[in-house]
Coordinates of C-alpha atoms and ligand atoms in Angstrom, one line a residue:
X1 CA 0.0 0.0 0.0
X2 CA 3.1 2.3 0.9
X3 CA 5.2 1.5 -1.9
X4 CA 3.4 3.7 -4.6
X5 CA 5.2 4.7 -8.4
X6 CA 8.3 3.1 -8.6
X7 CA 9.0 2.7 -5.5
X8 CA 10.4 -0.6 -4.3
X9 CA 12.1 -3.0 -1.8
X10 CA 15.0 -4.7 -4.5
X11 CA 16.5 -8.0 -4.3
X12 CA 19.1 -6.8 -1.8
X13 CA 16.3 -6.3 0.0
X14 CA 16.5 -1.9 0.2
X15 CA 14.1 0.3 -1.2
X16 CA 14.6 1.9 -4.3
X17 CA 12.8 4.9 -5.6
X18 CA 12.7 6.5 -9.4
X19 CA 15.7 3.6 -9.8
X20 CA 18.0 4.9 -7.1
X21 CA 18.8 3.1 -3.7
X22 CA 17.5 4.8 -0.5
X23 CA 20.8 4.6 0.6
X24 CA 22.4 6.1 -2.6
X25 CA 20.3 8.9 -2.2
X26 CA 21.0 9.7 1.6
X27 CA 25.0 9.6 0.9
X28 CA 24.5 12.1 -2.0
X29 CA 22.2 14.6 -0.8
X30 CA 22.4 13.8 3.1
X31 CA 19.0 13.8 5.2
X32 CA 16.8 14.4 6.3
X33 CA 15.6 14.4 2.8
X34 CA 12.4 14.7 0.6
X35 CA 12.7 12.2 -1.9
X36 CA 9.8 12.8 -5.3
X37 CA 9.5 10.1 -7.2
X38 CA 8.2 11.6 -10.5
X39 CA 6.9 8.4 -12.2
X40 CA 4.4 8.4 -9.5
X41 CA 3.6 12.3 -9.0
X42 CA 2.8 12.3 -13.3
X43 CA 1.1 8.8 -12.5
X44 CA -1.4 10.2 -9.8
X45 CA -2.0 13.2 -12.0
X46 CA -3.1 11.0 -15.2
X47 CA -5.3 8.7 -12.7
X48 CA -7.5 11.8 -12.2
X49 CA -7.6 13.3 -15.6
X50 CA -8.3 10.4 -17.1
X51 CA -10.8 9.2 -14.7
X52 CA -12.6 12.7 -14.7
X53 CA -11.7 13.1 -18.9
X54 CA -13.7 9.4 -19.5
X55 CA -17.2 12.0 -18.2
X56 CA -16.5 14.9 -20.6
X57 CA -15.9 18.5 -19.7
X58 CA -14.0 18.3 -16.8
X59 CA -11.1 19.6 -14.9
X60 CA -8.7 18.3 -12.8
X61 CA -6.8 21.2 -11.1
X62 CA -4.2 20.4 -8.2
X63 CA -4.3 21.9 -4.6
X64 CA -0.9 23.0 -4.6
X65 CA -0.5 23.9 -1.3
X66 CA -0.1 20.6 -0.7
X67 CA 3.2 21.1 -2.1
X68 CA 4.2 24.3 -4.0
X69 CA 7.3 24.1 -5.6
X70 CA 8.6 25.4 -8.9
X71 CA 9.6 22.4 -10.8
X72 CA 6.4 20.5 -9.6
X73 CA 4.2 23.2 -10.8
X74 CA 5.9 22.7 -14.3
X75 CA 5.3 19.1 -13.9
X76 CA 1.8 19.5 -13.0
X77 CA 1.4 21.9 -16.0
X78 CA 3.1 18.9 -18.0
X79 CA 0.1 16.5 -17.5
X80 CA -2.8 19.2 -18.4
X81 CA -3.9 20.0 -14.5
X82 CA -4.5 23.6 -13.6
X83 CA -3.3 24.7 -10.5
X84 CA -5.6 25.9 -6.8
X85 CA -3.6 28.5 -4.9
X86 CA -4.6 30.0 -1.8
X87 CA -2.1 33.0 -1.4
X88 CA 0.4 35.7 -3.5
X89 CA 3.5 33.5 -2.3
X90 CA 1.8 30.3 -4.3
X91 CA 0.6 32.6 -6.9
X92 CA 4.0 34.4 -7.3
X93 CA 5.7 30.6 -7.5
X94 CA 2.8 30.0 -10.4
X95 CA 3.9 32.8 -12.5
X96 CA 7.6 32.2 -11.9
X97 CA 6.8 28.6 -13.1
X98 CA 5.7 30.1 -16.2
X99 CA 2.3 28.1 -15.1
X100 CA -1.0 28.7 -18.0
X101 CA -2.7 31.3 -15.7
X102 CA -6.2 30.4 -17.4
X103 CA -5.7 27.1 -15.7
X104 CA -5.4 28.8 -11.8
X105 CA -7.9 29.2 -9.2
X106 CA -7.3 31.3 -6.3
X107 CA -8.8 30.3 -3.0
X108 CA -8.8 31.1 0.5
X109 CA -11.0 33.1 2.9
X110 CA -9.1 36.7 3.2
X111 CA -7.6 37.5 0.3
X112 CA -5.7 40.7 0.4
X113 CA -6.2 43.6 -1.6
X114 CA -2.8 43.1 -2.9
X115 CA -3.0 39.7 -3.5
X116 CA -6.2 40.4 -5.3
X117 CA -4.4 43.2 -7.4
X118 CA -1.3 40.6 -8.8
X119 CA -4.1 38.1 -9.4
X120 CA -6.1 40.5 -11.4
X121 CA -3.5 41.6 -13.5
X122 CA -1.4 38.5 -13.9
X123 CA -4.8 37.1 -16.0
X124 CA -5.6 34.1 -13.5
X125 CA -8.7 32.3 -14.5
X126 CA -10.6 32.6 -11.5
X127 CA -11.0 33.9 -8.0
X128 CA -12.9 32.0 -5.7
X129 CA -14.7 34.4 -3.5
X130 CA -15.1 33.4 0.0
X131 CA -16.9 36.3 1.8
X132 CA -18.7 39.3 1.2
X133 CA -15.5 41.4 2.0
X134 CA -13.6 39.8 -0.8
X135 CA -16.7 40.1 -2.7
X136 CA -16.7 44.1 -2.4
X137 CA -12.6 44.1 -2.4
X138 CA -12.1 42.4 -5.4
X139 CA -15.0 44.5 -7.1
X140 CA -13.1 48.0 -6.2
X141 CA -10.0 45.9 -7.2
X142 CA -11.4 45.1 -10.5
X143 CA -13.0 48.9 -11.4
X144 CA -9.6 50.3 -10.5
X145 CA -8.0 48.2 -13.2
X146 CA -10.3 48.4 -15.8
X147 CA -10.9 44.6 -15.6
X148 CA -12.9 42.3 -15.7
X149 CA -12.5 38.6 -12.9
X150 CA -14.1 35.8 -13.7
X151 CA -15.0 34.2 -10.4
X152 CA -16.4 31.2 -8.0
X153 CA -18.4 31.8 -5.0
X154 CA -17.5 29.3 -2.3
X155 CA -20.6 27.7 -0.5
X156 CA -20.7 25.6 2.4
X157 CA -22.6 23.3 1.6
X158 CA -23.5 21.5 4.8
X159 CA -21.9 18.1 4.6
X160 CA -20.2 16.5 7.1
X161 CA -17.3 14.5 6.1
X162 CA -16.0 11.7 8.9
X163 CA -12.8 12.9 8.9
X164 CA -10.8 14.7 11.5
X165 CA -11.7 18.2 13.0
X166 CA -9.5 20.6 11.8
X167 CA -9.8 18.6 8.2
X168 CA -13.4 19.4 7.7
X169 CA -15.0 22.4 5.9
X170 CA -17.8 21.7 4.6
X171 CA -20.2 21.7 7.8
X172 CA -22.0 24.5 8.7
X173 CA -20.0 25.8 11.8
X174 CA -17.2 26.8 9.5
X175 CA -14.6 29.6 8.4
X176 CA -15.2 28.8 5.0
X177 CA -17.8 30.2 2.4
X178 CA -21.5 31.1 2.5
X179 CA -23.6 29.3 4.4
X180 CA -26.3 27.5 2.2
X181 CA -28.8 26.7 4.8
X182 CA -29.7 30.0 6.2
X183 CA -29.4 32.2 3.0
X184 CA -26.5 33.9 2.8
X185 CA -25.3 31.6 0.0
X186 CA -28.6 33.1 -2.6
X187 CA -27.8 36.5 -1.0
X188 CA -24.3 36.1 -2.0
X189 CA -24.7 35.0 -5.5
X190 CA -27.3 37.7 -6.0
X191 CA -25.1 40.4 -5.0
X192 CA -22.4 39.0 -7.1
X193 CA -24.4 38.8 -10.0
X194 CA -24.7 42.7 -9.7
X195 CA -21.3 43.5 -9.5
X196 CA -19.9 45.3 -13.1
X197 CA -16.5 43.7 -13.2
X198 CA -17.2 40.2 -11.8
X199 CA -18.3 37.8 -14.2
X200 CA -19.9 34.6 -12.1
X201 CA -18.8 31.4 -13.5
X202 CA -20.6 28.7 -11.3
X203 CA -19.9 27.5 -7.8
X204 CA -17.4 26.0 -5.1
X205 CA -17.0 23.9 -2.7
X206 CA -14.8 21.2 -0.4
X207 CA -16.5 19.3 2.5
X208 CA -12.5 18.7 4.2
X209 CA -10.3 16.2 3.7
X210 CA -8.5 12.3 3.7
X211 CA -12.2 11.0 2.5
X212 CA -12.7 7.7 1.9
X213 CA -16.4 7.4 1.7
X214 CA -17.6 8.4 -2.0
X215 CA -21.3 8.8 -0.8
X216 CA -19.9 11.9 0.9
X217 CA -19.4 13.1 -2.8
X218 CA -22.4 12.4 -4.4
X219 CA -23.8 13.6 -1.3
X220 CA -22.4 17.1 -1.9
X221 CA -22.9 16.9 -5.8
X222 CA -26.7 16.7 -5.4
X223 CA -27.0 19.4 -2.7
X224 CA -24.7 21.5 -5.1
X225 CA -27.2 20.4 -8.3
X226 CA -29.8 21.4 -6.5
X227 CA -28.4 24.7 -5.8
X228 CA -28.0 25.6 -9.8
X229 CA -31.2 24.5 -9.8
X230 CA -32.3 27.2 -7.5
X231 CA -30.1 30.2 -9.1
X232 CA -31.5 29.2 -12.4
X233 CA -34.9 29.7 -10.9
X234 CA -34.5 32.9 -8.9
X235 CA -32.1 34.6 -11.1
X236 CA -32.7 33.3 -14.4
X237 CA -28.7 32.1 -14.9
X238 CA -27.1 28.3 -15.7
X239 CA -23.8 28.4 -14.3
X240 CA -21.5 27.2 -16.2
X241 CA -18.9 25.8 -14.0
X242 CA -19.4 23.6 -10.9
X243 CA -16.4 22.8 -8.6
X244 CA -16.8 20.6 -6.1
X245 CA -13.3 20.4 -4.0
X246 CA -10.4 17.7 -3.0
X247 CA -10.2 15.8 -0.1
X248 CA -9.5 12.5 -1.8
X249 CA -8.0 9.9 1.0
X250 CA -4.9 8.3 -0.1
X251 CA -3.1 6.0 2.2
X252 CA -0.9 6.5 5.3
X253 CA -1.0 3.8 7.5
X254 CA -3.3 0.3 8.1
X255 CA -7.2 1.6 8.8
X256 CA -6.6 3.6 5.1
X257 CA -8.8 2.3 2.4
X258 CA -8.2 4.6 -0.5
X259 CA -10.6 4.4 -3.5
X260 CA -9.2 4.3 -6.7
X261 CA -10.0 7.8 -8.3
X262 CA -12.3 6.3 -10.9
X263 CA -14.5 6.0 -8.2
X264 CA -14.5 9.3 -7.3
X265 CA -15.1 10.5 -10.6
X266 CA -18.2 8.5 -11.2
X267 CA -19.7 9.1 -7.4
X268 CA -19.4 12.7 -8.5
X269 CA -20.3 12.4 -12.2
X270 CA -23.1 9.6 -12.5
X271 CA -25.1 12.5 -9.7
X272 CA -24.3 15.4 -11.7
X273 CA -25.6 13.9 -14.9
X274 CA -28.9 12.6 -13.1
X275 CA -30.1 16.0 -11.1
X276 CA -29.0 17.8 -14.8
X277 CA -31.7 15.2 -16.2
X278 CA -34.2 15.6 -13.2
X279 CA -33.5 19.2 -12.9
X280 CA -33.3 20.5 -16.3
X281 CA -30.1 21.7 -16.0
X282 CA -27.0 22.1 -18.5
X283 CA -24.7 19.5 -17.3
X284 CA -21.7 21.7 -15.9
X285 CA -18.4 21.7 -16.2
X286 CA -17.1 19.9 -13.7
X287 CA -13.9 20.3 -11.5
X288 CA -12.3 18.4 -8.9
X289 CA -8.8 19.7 -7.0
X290 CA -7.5 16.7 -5.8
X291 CA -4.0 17.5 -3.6
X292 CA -3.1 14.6 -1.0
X293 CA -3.7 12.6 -3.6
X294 CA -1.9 14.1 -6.1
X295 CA 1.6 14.6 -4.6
X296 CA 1.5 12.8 -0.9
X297 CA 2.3 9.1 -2.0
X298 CA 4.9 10.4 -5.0
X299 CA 7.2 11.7 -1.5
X300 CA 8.8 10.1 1.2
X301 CA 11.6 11.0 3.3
X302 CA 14.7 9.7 4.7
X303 CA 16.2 9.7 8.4
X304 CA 19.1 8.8 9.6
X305 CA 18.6 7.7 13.6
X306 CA 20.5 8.8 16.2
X307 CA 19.9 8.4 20.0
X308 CA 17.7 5.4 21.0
X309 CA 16.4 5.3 24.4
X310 CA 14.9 2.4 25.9
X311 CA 12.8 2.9 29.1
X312 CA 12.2 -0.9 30.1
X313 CA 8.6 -2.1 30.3
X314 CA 7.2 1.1 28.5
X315 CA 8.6 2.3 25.4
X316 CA 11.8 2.5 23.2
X317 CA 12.3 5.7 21.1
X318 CA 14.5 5.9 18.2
X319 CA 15.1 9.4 17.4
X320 CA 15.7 10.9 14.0
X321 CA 17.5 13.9 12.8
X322 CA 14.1 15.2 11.6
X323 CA 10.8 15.7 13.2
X324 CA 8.3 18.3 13.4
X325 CA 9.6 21.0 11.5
X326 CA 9.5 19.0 8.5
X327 CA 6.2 17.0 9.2
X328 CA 3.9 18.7 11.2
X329 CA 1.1 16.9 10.7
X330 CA 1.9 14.1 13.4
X331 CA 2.0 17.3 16.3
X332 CA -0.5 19.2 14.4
X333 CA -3.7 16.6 14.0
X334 CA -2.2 13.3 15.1
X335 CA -1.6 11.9 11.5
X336 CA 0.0 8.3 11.4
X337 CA 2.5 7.5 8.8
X338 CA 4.4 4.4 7.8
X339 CA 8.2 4.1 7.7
X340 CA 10.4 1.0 6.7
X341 CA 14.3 0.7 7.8
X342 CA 15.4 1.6 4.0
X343 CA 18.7 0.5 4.0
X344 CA 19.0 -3.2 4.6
X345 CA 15.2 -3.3 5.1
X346 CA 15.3 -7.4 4.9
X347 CA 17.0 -7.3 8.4
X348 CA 14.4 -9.7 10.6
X349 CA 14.0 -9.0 14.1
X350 CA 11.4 -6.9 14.5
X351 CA 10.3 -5.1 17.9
X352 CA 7.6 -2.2 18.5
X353 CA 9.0 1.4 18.8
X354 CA 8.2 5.1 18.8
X355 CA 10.0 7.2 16.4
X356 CA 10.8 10.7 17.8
X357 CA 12.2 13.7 16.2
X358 CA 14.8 15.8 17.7
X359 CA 12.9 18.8 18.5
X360 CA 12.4 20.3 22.1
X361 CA 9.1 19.3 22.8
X362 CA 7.5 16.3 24.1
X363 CA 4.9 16.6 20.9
X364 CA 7.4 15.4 18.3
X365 CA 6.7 12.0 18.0
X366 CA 7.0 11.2 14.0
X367 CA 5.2 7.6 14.7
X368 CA 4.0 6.0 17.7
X369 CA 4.0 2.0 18.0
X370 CA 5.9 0.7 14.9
X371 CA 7.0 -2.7 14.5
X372 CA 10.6 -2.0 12.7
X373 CA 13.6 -4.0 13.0
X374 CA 15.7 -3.8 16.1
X375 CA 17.2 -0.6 14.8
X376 CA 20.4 0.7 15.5
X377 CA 22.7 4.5 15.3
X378 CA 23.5 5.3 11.9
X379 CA 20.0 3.0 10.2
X380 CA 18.3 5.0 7.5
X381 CA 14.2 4.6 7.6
X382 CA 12.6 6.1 5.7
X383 CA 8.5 7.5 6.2
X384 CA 6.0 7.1 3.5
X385 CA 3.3 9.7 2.2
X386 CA 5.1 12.9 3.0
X387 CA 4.8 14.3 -0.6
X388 CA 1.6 16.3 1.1
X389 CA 1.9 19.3 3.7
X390 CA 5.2 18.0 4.6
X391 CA 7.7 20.7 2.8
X392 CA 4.5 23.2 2.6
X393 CA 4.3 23.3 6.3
X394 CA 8.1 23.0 7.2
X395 CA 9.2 25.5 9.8
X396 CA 12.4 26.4 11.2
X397 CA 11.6 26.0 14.7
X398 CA 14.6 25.1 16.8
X399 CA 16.7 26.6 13.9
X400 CA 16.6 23.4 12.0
X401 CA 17.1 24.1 8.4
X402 CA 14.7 23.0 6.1
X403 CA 16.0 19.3 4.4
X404 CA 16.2 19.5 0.1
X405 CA 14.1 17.5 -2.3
X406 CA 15.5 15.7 -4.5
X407 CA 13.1 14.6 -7.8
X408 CA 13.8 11.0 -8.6
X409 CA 13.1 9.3 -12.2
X410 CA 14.8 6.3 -14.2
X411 CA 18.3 6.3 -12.0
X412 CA 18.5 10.3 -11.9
X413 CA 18.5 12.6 -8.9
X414 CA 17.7 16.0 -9.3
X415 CA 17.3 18.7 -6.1
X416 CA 14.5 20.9 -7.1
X417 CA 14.2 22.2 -3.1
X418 CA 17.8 22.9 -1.8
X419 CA 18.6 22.3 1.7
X420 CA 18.8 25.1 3.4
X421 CA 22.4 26.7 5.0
X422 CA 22.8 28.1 8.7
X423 CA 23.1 31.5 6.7
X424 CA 19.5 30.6 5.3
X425 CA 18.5 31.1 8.6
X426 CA 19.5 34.3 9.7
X427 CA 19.5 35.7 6.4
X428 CA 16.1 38.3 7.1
X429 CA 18.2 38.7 10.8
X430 CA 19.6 42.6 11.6
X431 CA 22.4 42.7 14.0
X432 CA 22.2 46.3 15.1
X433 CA 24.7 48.1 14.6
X434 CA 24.3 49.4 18.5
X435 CA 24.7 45.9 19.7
X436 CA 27.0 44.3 17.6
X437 CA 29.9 43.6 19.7
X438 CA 32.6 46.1 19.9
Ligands
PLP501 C1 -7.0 21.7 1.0 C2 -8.0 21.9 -0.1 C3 -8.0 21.0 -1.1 C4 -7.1 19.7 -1.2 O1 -7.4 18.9 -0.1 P1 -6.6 17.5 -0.1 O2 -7.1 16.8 1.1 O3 -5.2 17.7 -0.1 O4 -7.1 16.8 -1.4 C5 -8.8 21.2 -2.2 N1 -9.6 22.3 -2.2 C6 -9.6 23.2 -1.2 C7 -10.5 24.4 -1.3 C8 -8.8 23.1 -0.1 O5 -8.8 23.9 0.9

């Protein structure tokens, strides 16, 4: 389930990735290290075009904050995805990347007014409007320009997805959107409808995230159906465009079932093309913004360990010269991950330990309760999955420098992220003059 692209465990019994030994890797470009395997990133990204593509006009665009990264963007450009950003800094790495700017949505629920300004000019397909303050913003925005934004309105639909609390957004109680159920979604799309330089496109939403359960999708589909039906009704408009979010659940560690995206595709599609029928509707175009699913299995990462402590009768931890800084999502909402011992990995004995990263706080526990082998200073293991909100929410807390990533393909090793230097990290630091010693 782990090993995803071309990832493998060889004869000698190590993993290999895009053709290069886990251990190869971690001599050349030290660790810890993000490893992209890009046979499997450009794999994932077919998957969903092609499943979505099969139902006609569709589009698959990818949640890049999930990982934002110049070289990836190209690569997601490669295989005919458009791209969801939530802030300037995404959108500035978008235009950098050279990325189609027709194919880029911009989300997020308080946009600035000078994000709103680069977005407006830089000729970015659409703005997904979150609130009635963007709403107003980006119309002053717009009249100040001259120009004219195609936009989304984001509604919250309702749904709620059985997934973990600071995942969801699609339930009423949240920061996200208009709320459908006690109007302010029909007063939102009527007051956008009046704006001069907006130009409404259709609809948005995303019910949260790591779902497994496709009902949740047609679920949300139908609701959102039902809505078109309603604006075509009151204000005599077919949307054209209907987007209906990411969340897709890929696999982390034993209890994930991951679908296989055609599924997705036709949970959302088969209910779309019913309620067009049973509503008289225009079928609309469709899009999906996958982003887990998408980048998280093409990564991993390597450790080396270091200190192992064993506390007899309770628990061994075998710390890494990682952690938190470059996976948050452990501390952040108790996310489980996988991880092999990657060098060697046919080594037998096996025993149940806790893998800890070298932060100071109790909180940085990479994995809890993993049967490895008996592990040892100096072992390389690697973690699975960490192609998602790994790098994206890397800090340098501690004054740990962020670890490179290194793209991997048929034998070659590329770093598209470098590592970063000590001088990285006081490089926005002023000594002042009055302090600096004499
Ligand atoms: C985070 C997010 C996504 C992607 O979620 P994944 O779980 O990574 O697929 C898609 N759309 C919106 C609006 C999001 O906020």
């Amino acid at each position: 389930m782990y090993l995803r692209g071309s990832m493998k465990i060889n004869d000698k019994g190590n993993l290999e990735v895009g053709g290069i030994e886990a251990g190869d890797l971690a001599r050349q470009f030290g660790t810890p290290l993000y490893v992209l395997d890009e046979a499997g990133l450009r794999e994932n990204c077919r998957d969903f075009r092609d499943a979505f593509a099969s139902y006609g006009d569709t589009l698959v665009i990818y949640a890049s904050k999930t990982l934002s990264c110049l070289s990836v963007y190209r690569i997601i450009e490669e295989e005919g995805l458009g791209l969801d950003i939530v802030s300037g800094g995404e959108l500035y790495t978008a235009l950098k990347a050279g990325f189609n700017m027709e194919k880029v949505y911009f989300h997020g629920n308080n946009k600035s007014r000078d994000e709103m300004v680069l977005a407006v000019k830089s000729g970015l397909g659409r703005i997904v409007v979150d609130n009635l303050y963007e709403l107003d913003l980006l119309e002053e925005v717009c009249a100040e320009l001259n120009k004219t934004q195609s936009i989304m309105l984001r509604i919250t639909p309702g749904v709620e997805a059985h997934t973990h609390e600071f995942i969801k957004t699609g339930q009423l109680d949240s920061k996200f959107g208009f709320t459908l159920s006690n109007g302010q979604a029909m007063a939102a799309i009527k007051a956008a409808l009046e704006k001069k330089h907006l130009h409404v496109k259709g609809l948005h939403c995303h019910i949260g995230s790591q779902i497994f359960e496709m009902s949740s999708y047609s679920n949300t589909a139908e609701i959102m159906m039902n809505v078109l039906a309603e604006v075509k009704e009151r204000f005599h408009i077919e949307f054209e465009e209907l987007n209906v979010g990411g969340g897709f659940g890929i696999f982390y560690a034993a209890g994930d079932d991951p679908k296989d995206p055609r599924a997705w595709a036709q949970a959302v599609m088969d209910t779309v093309k019913e309620k067009a029928r049973e509503l008289n509707l225009r079928q609309p175009k469709i899009i999906v913004e996958p982003g887990r699913a998408v980048s998280g299995p093409a990564g991993l990462t390597l450790y080396t360990v270091g200190s192992i402590k064993e506390i007899p009768g309770i628990r061994k931890y075998v710390a890494v010269d990682g952690g938190m800084t470059d996976n948050l999502r452990p501390a952040l909402y108790n996310a489980k991950y996988t991880a092999v011992l990657a060098d060697n990995a046919v080594r037998e004995k096996t025993e149940i330990v806790s893998i800890a990263g070298k932060c100071c706080e109790s909180g940085d526990m990479l994995i809890w309760d993993i049967v490895l082998p008996v592990l040892e200073s100096g072992d390389l293991i690697a973690v699975f999955a960490t192609g998602a909100y790994n790098y994206s929410m890397a800090s340098n807390y501690n004054k740990l420098p962020r670890p490179a990533m290194v793209l991997v393909n048929e034998g070659a090793a590329d770093v598209i992220i470098e590592r970063e230097t000590y001088d990285d990290l006081i490089r926005n630091e002023i000594l002042l003059e009055r302090l600096a010693s004499k």
